[in-house]
mmCIF file with all atom_site columns, N, CA and C in Angstrom:
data_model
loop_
_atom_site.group_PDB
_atom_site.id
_atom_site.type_symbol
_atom_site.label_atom_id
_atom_site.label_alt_id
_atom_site.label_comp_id
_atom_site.label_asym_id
_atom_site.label_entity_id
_atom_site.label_seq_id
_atom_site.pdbx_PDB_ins_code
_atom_site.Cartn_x
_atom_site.Cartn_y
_atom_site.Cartn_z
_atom_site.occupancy
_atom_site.B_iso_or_equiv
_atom_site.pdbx_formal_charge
_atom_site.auth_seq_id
_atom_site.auth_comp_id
_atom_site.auth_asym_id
_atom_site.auth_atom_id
_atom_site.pdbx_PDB_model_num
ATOM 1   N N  . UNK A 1 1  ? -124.985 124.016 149.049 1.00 85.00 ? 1  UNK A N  1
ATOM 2   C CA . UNK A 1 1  ? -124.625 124.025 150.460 1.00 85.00 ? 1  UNK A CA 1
ATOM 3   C C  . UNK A 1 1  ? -123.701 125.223 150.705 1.00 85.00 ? 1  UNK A C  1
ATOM 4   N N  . UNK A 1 2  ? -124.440 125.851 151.702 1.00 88.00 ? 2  UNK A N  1
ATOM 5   C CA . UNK A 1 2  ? -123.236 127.229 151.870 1.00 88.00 ? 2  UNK A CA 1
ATOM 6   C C  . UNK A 1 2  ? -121.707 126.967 152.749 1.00 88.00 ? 2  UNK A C  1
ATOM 7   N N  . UNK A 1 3  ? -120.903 128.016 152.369 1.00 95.00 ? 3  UNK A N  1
ATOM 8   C CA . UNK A 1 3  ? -119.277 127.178 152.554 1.00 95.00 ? 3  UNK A CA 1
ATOM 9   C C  . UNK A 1 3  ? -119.018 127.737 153.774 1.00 95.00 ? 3  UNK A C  1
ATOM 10  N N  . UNK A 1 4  ? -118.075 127.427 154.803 1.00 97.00 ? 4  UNK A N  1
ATOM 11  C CA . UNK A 1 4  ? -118.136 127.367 156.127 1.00 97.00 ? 4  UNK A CA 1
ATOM 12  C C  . UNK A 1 4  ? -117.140 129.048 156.145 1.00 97.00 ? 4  UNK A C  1
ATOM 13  N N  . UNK A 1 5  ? -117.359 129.396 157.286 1.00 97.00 ? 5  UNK A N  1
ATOM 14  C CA . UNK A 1 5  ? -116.387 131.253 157.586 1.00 97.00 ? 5  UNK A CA 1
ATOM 15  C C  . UNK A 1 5  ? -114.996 130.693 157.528 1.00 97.00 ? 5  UNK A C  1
ATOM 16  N N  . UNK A 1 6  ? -114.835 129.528 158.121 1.00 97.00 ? 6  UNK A N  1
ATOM 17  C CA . UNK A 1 6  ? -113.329 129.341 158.131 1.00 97.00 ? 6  UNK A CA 1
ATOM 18  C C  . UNK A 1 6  ? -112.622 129.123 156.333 1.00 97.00 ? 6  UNK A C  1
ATOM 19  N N  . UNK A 1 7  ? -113.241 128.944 155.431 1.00 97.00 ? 7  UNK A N  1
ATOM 20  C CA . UNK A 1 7  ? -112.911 128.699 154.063 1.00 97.00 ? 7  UNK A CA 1
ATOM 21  C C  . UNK A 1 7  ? -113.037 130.055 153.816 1.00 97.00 ? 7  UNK A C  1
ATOM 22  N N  . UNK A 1 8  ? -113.747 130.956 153.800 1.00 97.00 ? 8  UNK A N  1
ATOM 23  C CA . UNK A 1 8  ? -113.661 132.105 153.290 1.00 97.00 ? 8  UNK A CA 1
ATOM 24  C C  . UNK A 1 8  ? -112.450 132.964 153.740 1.00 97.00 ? 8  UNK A C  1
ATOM 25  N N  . UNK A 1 9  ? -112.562 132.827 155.408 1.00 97.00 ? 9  UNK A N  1
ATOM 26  C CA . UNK A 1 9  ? -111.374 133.218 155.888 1.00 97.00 ? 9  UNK A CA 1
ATOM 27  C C  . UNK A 1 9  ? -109.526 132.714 155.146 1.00 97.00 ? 9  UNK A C  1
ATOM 28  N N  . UNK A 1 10 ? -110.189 131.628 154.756 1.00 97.00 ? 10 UNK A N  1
ATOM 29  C CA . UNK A 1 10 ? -108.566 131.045 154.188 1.00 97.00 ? 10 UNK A CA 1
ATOM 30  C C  . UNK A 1 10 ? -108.819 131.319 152.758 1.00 97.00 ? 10 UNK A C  1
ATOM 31  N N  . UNK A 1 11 ? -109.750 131.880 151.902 1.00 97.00 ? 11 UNK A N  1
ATOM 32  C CA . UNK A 1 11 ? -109.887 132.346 150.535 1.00 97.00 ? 11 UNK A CA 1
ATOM 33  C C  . UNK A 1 11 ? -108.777 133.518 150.871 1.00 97.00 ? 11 UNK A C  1
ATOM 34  N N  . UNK A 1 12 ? -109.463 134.234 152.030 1.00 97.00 ? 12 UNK A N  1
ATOM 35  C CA . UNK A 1 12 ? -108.661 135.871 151.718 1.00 97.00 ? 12 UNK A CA 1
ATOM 36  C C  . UNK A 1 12 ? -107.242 135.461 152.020 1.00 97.00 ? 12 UNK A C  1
ATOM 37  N N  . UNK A 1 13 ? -106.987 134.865 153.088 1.00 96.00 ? 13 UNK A N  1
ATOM 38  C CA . UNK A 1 13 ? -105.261 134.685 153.106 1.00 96.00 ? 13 UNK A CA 1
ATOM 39  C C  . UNK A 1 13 ? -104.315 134.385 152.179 1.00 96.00 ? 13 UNK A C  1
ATOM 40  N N  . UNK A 1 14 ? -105.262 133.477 151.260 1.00 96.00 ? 14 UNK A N  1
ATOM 41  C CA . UNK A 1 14 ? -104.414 132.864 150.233 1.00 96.00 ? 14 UNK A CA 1
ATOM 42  C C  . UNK A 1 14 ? -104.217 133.476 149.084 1.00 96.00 ? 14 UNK A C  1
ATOM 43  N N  . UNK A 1 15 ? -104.849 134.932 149.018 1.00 96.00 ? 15 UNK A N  1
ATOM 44  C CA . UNK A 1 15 ? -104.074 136.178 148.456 1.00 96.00 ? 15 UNK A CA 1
ATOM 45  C C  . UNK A 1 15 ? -103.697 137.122 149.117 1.00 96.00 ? 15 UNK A C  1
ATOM 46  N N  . UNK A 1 16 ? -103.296 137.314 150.241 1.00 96.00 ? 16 UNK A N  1
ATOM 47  C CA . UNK A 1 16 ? -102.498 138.197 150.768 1.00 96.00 ? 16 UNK A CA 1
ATOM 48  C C  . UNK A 1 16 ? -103.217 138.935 152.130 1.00 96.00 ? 16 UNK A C  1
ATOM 49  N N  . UNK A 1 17 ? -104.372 138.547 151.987 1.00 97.00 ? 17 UNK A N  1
ATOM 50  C CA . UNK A 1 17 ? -105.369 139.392 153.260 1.00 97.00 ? 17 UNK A CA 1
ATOM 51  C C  . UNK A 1 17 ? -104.754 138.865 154.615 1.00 97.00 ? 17 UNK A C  1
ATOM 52  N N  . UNK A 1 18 ? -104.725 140.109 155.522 1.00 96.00 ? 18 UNK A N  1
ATOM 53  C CA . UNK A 1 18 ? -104.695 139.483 156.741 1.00 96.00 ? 18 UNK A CA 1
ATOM 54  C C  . UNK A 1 18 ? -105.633 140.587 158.098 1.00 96.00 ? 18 UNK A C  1
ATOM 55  N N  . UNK A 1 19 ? -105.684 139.913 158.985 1.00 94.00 ? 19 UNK A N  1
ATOM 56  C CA . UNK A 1 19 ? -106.609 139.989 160.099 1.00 94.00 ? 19 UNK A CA 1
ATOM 57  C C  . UNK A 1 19 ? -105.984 141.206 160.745 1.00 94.00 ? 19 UNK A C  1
ATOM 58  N N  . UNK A 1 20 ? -106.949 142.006 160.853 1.00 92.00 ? 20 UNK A N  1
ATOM 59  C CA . UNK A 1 20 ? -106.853 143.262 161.691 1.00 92.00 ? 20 UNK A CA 1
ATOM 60  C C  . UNK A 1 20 ? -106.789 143.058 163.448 1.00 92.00 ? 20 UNK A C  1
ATOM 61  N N  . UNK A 1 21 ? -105.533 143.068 164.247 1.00 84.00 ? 21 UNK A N  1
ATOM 62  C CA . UNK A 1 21 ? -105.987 142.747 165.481 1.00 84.00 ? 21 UNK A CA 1
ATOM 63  C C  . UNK A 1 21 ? -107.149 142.830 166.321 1.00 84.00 ? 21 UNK A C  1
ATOM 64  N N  . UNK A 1 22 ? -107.331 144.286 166.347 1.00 79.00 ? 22 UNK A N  1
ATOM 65  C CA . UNK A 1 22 ? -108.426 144.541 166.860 1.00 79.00 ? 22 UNK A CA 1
ATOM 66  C C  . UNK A 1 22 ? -109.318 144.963 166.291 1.00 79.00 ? 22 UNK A C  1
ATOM 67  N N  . UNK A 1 23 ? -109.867 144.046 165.295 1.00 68.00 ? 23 UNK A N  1
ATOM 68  C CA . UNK A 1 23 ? -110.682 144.453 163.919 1.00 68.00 ? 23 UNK A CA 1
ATOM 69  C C  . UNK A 1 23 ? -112.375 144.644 163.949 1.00 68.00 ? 23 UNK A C  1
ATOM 70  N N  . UNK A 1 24 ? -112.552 144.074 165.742 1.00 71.00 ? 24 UNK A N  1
ATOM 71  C CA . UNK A 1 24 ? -114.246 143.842 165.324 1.00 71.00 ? 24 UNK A CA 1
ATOM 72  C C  . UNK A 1 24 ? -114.420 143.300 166.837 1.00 71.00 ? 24 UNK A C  1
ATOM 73  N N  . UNK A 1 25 ? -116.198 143.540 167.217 1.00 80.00 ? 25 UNK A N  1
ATOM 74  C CA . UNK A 1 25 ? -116.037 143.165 168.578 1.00 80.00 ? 25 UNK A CA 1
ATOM 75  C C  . UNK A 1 25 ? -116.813 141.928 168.226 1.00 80.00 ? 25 UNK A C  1
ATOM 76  N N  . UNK A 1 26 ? -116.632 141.005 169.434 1.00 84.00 ? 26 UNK A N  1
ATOM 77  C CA . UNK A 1 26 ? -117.157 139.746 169.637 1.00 84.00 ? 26 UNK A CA 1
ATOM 78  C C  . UNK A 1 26 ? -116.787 138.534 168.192 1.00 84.00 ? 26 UNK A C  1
ATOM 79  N N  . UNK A 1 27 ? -117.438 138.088 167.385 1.00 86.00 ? 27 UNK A N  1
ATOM 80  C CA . UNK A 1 27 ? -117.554 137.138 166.324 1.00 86.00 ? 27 UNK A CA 1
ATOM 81  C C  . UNK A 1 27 ? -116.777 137.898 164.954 1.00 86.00 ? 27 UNK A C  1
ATOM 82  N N  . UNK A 1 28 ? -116.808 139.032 165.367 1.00 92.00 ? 28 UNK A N  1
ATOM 83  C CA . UNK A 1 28 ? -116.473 140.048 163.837 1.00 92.00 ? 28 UNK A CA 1
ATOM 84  C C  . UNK A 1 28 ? -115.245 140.041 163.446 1.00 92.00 ? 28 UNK A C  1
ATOM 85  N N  . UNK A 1 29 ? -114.532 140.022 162.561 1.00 93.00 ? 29 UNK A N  1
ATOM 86  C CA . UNK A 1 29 ? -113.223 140.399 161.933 1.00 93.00 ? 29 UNK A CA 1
ATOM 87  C C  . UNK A 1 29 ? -113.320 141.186 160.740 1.00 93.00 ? 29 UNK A C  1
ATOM 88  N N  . UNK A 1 30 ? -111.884 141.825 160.912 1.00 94.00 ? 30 UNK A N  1
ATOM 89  C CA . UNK A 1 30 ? -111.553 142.849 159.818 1.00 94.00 ? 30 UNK A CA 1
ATOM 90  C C  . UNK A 1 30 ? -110.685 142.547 159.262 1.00 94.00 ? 30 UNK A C  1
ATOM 91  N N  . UNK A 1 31 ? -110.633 141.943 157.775 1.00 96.00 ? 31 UNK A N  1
ATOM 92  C CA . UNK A 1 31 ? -109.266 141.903 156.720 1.00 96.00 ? 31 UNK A CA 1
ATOM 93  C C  . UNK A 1 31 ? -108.647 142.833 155.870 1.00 96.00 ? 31 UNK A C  1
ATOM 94  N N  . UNK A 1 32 ? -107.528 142.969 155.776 1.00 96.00 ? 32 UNK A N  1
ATOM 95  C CA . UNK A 1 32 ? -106.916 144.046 154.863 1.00 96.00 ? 32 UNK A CA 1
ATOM 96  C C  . UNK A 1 32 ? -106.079 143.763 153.815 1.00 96.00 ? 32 UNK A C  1
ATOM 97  N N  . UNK A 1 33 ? -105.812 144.337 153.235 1.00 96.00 ? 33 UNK A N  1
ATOM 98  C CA . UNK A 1 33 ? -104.744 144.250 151.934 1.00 96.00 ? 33 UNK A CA 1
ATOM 99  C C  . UNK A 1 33 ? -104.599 145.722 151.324 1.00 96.00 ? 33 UNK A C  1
ATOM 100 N N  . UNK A 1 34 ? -102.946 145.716 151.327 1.00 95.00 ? 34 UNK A N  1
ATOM 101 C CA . UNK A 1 34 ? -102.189 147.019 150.590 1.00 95.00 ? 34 UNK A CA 1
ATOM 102 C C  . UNK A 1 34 ? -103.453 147.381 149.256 1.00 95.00 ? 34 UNK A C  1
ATOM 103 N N  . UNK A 1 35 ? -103.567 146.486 148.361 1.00 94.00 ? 35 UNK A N  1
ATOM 104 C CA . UNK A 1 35 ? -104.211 147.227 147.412 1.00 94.00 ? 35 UNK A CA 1
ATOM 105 C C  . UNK A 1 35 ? -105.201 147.020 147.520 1.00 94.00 ? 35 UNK A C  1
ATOM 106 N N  . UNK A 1 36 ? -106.603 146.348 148.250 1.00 94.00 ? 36 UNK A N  1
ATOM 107 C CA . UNK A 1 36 ? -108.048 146.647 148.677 1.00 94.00 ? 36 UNK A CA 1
ATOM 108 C C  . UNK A 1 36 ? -108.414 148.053 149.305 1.00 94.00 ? 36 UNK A C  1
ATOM 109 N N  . UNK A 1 37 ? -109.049 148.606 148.704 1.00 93.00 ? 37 UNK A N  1
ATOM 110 C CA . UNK A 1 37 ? -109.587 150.027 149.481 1.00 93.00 ? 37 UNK A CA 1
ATOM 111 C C  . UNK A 1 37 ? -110.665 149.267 150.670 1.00 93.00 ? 37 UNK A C  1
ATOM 112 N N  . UNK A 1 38 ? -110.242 149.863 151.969 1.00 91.00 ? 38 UNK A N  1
ATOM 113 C CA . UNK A 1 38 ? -111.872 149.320 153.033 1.00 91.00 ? 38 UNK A CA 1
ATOM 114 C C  . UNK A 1 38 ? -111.086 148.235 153.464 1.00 91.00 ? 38 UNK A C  1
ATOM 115 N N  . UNK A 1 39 ? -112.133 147.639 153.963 1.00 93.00 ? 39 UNK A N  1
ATOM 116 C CA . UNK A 1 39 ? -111.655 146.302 154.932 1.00 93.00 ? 39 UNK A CA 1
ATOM 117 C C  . UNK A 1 39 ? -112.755 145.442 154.140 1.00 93.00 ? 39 UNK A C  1
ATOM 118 N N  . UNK A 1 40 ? -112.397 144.139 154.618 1.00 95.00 ? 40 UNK A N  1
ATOM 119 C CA . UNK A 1 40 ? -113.561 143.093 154.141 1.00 95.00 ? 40 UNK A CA 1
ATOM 120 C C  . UNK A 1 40 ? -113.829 142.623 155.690 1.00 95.00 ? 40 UNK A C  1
ATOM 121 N N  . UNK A 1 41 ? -115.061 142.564 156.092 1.00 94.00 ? 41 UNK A N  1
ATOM 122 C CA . UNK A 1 41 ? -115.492 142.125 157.880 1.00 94.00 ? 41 UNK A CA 1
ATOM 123 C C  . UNK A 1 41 ? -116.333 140.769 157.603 1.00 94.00 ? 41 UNK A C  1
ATOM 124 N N  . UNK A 1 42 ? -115.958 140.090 158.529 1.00 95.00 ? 42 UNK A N  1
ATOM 125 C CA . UNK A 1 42 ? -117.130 137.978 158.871 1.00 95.00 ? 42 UNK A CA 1
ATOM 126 C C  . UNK A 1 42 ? -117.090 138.397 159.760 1.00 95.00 ? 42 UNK A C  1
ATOM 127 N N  . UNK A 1 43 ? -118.177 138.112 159.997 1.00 94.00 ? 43 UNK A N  1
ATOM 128 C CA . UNK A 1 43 ? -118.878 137.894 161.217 1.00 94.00 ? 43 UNK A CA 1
ATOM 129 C C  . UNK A 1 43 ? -119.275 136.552 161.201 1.00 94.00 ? 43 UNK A C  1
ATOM 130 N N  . UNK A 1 44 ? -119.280 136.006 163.015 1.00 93.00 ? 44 UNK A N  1
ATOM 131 C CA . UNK A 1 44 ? -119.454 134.277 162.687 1.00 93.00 ? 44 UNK A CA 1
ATOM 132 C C  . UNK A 1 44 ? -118.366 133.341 163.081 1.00 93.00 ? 44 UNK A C  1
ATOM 133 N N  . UNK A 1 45 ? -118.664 132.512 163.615 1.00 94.00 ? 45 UNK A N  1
ATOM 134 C CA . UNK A 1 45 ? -117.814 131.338 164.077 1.00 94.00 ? 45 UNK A CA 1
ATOM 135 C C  . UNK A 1 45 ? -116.889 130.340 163.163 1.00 94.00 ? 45 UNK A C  1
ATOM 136 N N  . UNK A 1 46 ? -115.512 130.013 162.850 1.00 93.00 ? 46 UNK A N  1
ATOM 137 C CA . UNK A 1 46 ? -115.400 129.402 162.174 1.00 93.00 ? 46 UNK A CA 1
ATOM 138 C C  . UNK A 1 46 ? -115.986 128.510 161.351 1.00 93.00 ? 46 UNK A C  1
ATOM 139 N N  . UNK A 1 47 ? -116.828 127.746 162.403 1.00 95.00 ? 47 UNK A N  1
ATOM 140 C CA . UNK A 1 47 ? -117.142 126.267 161.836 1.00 95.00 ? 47 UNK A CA 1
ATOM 141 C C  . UNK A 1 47 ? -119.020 126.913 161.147 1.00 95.00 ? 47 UNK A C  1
ATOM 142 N N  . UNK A 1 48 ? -119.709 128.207 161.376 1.00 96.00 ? 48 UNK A N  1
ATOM 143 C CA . UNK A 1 48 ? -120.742 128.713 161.061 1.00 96.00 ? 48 UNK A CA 1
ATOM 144 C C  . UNK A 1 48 ? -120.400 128.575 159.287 1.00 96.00 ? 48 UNK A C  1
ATOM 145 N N  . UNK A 1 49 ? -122.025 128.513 159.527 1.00 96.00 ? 49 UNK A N  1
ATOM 146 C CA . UNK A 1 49 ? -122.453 128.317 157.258 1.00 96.00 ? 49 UNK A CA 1
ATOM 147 C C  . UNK A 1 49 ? -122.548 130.500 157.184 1.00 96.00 ? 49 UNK A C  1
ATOM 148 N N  . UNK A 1 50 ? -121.628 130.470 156.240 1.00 96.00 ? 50 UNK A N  1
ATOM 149 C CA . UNK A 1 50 ? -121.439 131.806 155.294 1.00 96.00 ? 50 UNK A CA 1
ATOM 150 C C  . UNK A 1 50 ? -122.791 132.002 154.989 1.00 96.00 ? 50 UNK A C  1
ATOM 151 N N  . UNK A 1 51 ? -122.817 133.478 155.447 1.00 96.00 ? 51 UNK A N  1
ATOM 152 C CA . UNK A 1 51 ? -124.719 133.872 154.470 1.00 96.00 ? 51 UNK A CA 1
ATOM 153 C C  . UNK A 1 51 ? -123.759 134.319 153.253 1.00 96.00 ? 51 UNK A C  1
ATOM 154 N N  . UNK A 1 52 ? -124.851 134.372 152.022 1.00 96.00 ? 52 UNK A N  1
ATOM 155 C CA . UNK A 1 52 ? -124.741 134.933 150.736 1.00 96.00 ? 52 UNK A CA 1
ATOM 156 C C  . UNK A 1 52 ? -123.751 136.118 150.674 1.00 96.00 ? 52 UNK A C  1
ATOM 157 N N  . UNK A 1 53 ? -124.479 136.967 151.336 1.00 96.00 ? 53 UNK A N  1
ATOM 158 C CA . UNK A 1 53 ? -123.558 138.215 151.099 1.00 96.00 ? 53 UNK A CA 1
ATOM 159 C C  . UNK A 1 53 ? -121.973 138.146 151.371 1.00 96.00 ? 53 UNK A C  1
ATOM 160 N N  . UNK A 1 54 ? -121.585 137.609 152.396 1.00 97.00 ? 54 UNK A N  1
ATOM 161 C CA . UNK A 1 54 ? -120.420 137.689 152.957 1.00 97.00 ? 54 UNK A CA 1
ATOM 162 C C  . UNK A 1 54 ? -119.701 136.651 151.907 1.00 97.00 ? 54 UNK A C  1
ATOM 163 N N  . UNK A 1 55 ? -120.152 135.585 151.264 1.00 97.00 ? 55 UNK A N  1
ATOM 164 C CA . UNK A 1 55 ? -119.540 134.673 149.751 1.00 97.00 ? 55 UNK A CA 1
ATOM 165 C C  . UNK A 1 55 ? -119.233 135.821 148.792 1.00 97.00 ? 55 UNK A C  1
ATOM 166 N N  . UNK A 1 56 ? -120.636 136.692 148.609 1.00 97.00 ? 56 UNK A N  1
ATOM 167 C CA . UNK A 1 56 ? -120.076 137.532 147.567 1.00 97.00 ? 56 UNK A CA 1
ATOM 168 C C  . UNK A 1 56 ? -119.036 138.306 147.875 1.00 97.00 ? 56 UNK A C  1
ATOM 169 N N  . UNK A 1 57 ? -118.938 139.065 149.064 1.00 97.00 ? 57 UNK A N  1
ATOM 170 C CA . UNK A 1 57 ? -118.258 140.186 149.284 1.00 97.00 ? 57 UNK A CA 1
ATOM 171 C C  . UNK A 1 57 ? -116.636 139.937 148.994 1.00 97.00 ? 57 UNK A C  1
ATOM 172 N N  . UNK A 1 58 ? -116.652 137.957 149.631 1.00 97.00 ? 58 UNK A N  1
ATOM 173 C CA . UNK A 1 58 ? -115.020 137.921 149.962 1.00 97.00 ? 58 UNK A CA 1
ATOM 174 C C  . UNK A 1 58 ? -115.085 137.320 148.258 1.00 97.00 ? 58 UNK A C  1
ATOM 175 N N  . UNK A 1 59 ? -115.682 137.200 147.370 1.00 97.00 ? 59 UNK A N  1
ATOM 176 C CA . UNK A 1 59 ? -115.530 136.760 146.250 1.00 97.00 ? 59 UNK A CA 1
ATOM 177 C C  . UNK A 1 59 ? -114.680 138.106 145.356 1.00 97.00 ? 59 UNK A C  1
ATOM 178 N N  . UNK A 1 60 ? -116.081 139.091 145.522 1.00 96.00 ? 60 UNK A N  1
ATOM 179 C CA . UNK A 1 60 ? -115.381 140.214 144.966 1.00 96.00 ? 60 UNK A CA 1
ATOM 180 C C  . UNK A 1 60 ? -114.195 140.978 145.221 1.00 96.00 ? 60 UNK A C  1
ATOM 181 N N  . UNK A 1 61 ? -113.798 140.672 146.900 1.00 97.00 ? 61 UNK A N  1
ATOM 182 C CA . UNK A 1 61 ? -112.663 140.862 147.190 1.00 97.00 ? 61 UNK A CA 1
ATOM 183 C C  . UNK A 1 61 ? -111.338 140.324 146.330 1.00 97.00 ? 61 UNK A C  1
ATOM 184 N N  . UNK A 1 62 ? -111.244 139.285 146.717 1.00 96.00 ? 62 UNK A N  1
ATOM 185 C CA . UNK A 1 62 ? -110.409 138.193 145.718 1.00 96.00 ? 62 UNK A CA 1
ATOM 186 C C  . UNK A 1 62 ? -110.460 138.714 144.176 1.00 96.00 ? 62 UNK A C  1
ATOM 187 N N  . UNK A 1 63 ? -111.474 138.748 143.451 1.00 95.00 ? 63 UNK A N  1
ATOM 188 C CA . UNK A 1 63 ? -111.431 138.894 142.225 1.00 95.00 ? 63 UNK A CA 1
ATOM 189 C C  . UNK A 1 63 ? -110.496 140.617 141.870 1.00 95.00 ? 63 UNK A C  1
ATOM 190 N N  . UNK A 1 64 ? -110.675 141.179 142.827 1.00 94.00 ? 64 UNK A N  1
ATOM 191 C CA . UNK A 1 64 ? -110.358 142.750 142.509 1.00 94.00 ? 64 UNK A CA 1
ATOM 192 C C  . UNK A 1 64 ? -108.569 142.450 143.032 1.00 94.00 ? 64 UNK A C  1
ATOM 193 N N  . UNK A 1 65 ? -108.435 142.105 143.537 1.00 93.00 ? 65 UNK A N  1
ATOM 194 C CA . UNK A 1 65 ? -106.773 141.760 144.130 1.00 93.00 ? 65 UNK A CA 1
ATOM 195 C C  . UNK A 1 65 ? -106.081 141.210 143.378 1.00 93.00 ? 65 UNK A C  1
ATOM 196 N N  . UNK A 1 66 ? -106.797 140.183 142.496 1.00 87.00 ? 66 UNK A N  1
ATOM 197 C CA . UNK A 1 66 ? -106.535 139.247 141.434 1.00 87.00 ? 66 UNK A CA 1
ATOM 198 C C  . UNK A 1 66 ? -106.433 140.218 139.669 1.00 87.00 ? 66 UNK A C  1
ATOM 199 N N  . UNK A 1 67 ? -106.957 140.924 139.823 1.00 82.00 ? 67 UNK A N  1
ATOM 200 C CA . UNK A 1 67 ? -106.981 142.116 139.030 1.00 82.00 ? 67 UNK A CA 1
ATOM 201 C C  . UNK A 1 67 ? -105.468 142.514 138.165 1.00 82.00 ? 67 UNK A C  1
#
């Protein structure tokens, strides 16, 4: 079962990511962190099912921060 945007969204916070104000138009957001090169972007409604890619992306995010 794929995991909801709002869990991914609280994956990245809970190492340090945070939300770009004006990061993205409409559904989109932009996360950052001092030592991530780039942004990590969701697109999608909180309560929306995560496609694949965007699991991996904020996975690999996390894992490289965790580094």
């Amino acid at each position: 079962m794929p995991r909801k945007i709002r869990e991914l969204i609280q994956d990245l916070s809970d190492v340090g990511f945070y939300e770009i104000a004006s990061g993205g138009k409409g559904s989109h957001r932009k996360f950052m962190h001092i030592r991530y090169p780039g942004a990590v972007t969701l697109s999608g409604k909180p309560g929306d099912d995560a496609k694949h890619y965007q699991e991996k992306q904020v996975r690999q995010a996390v894992e490289e921060i965790q580094e």
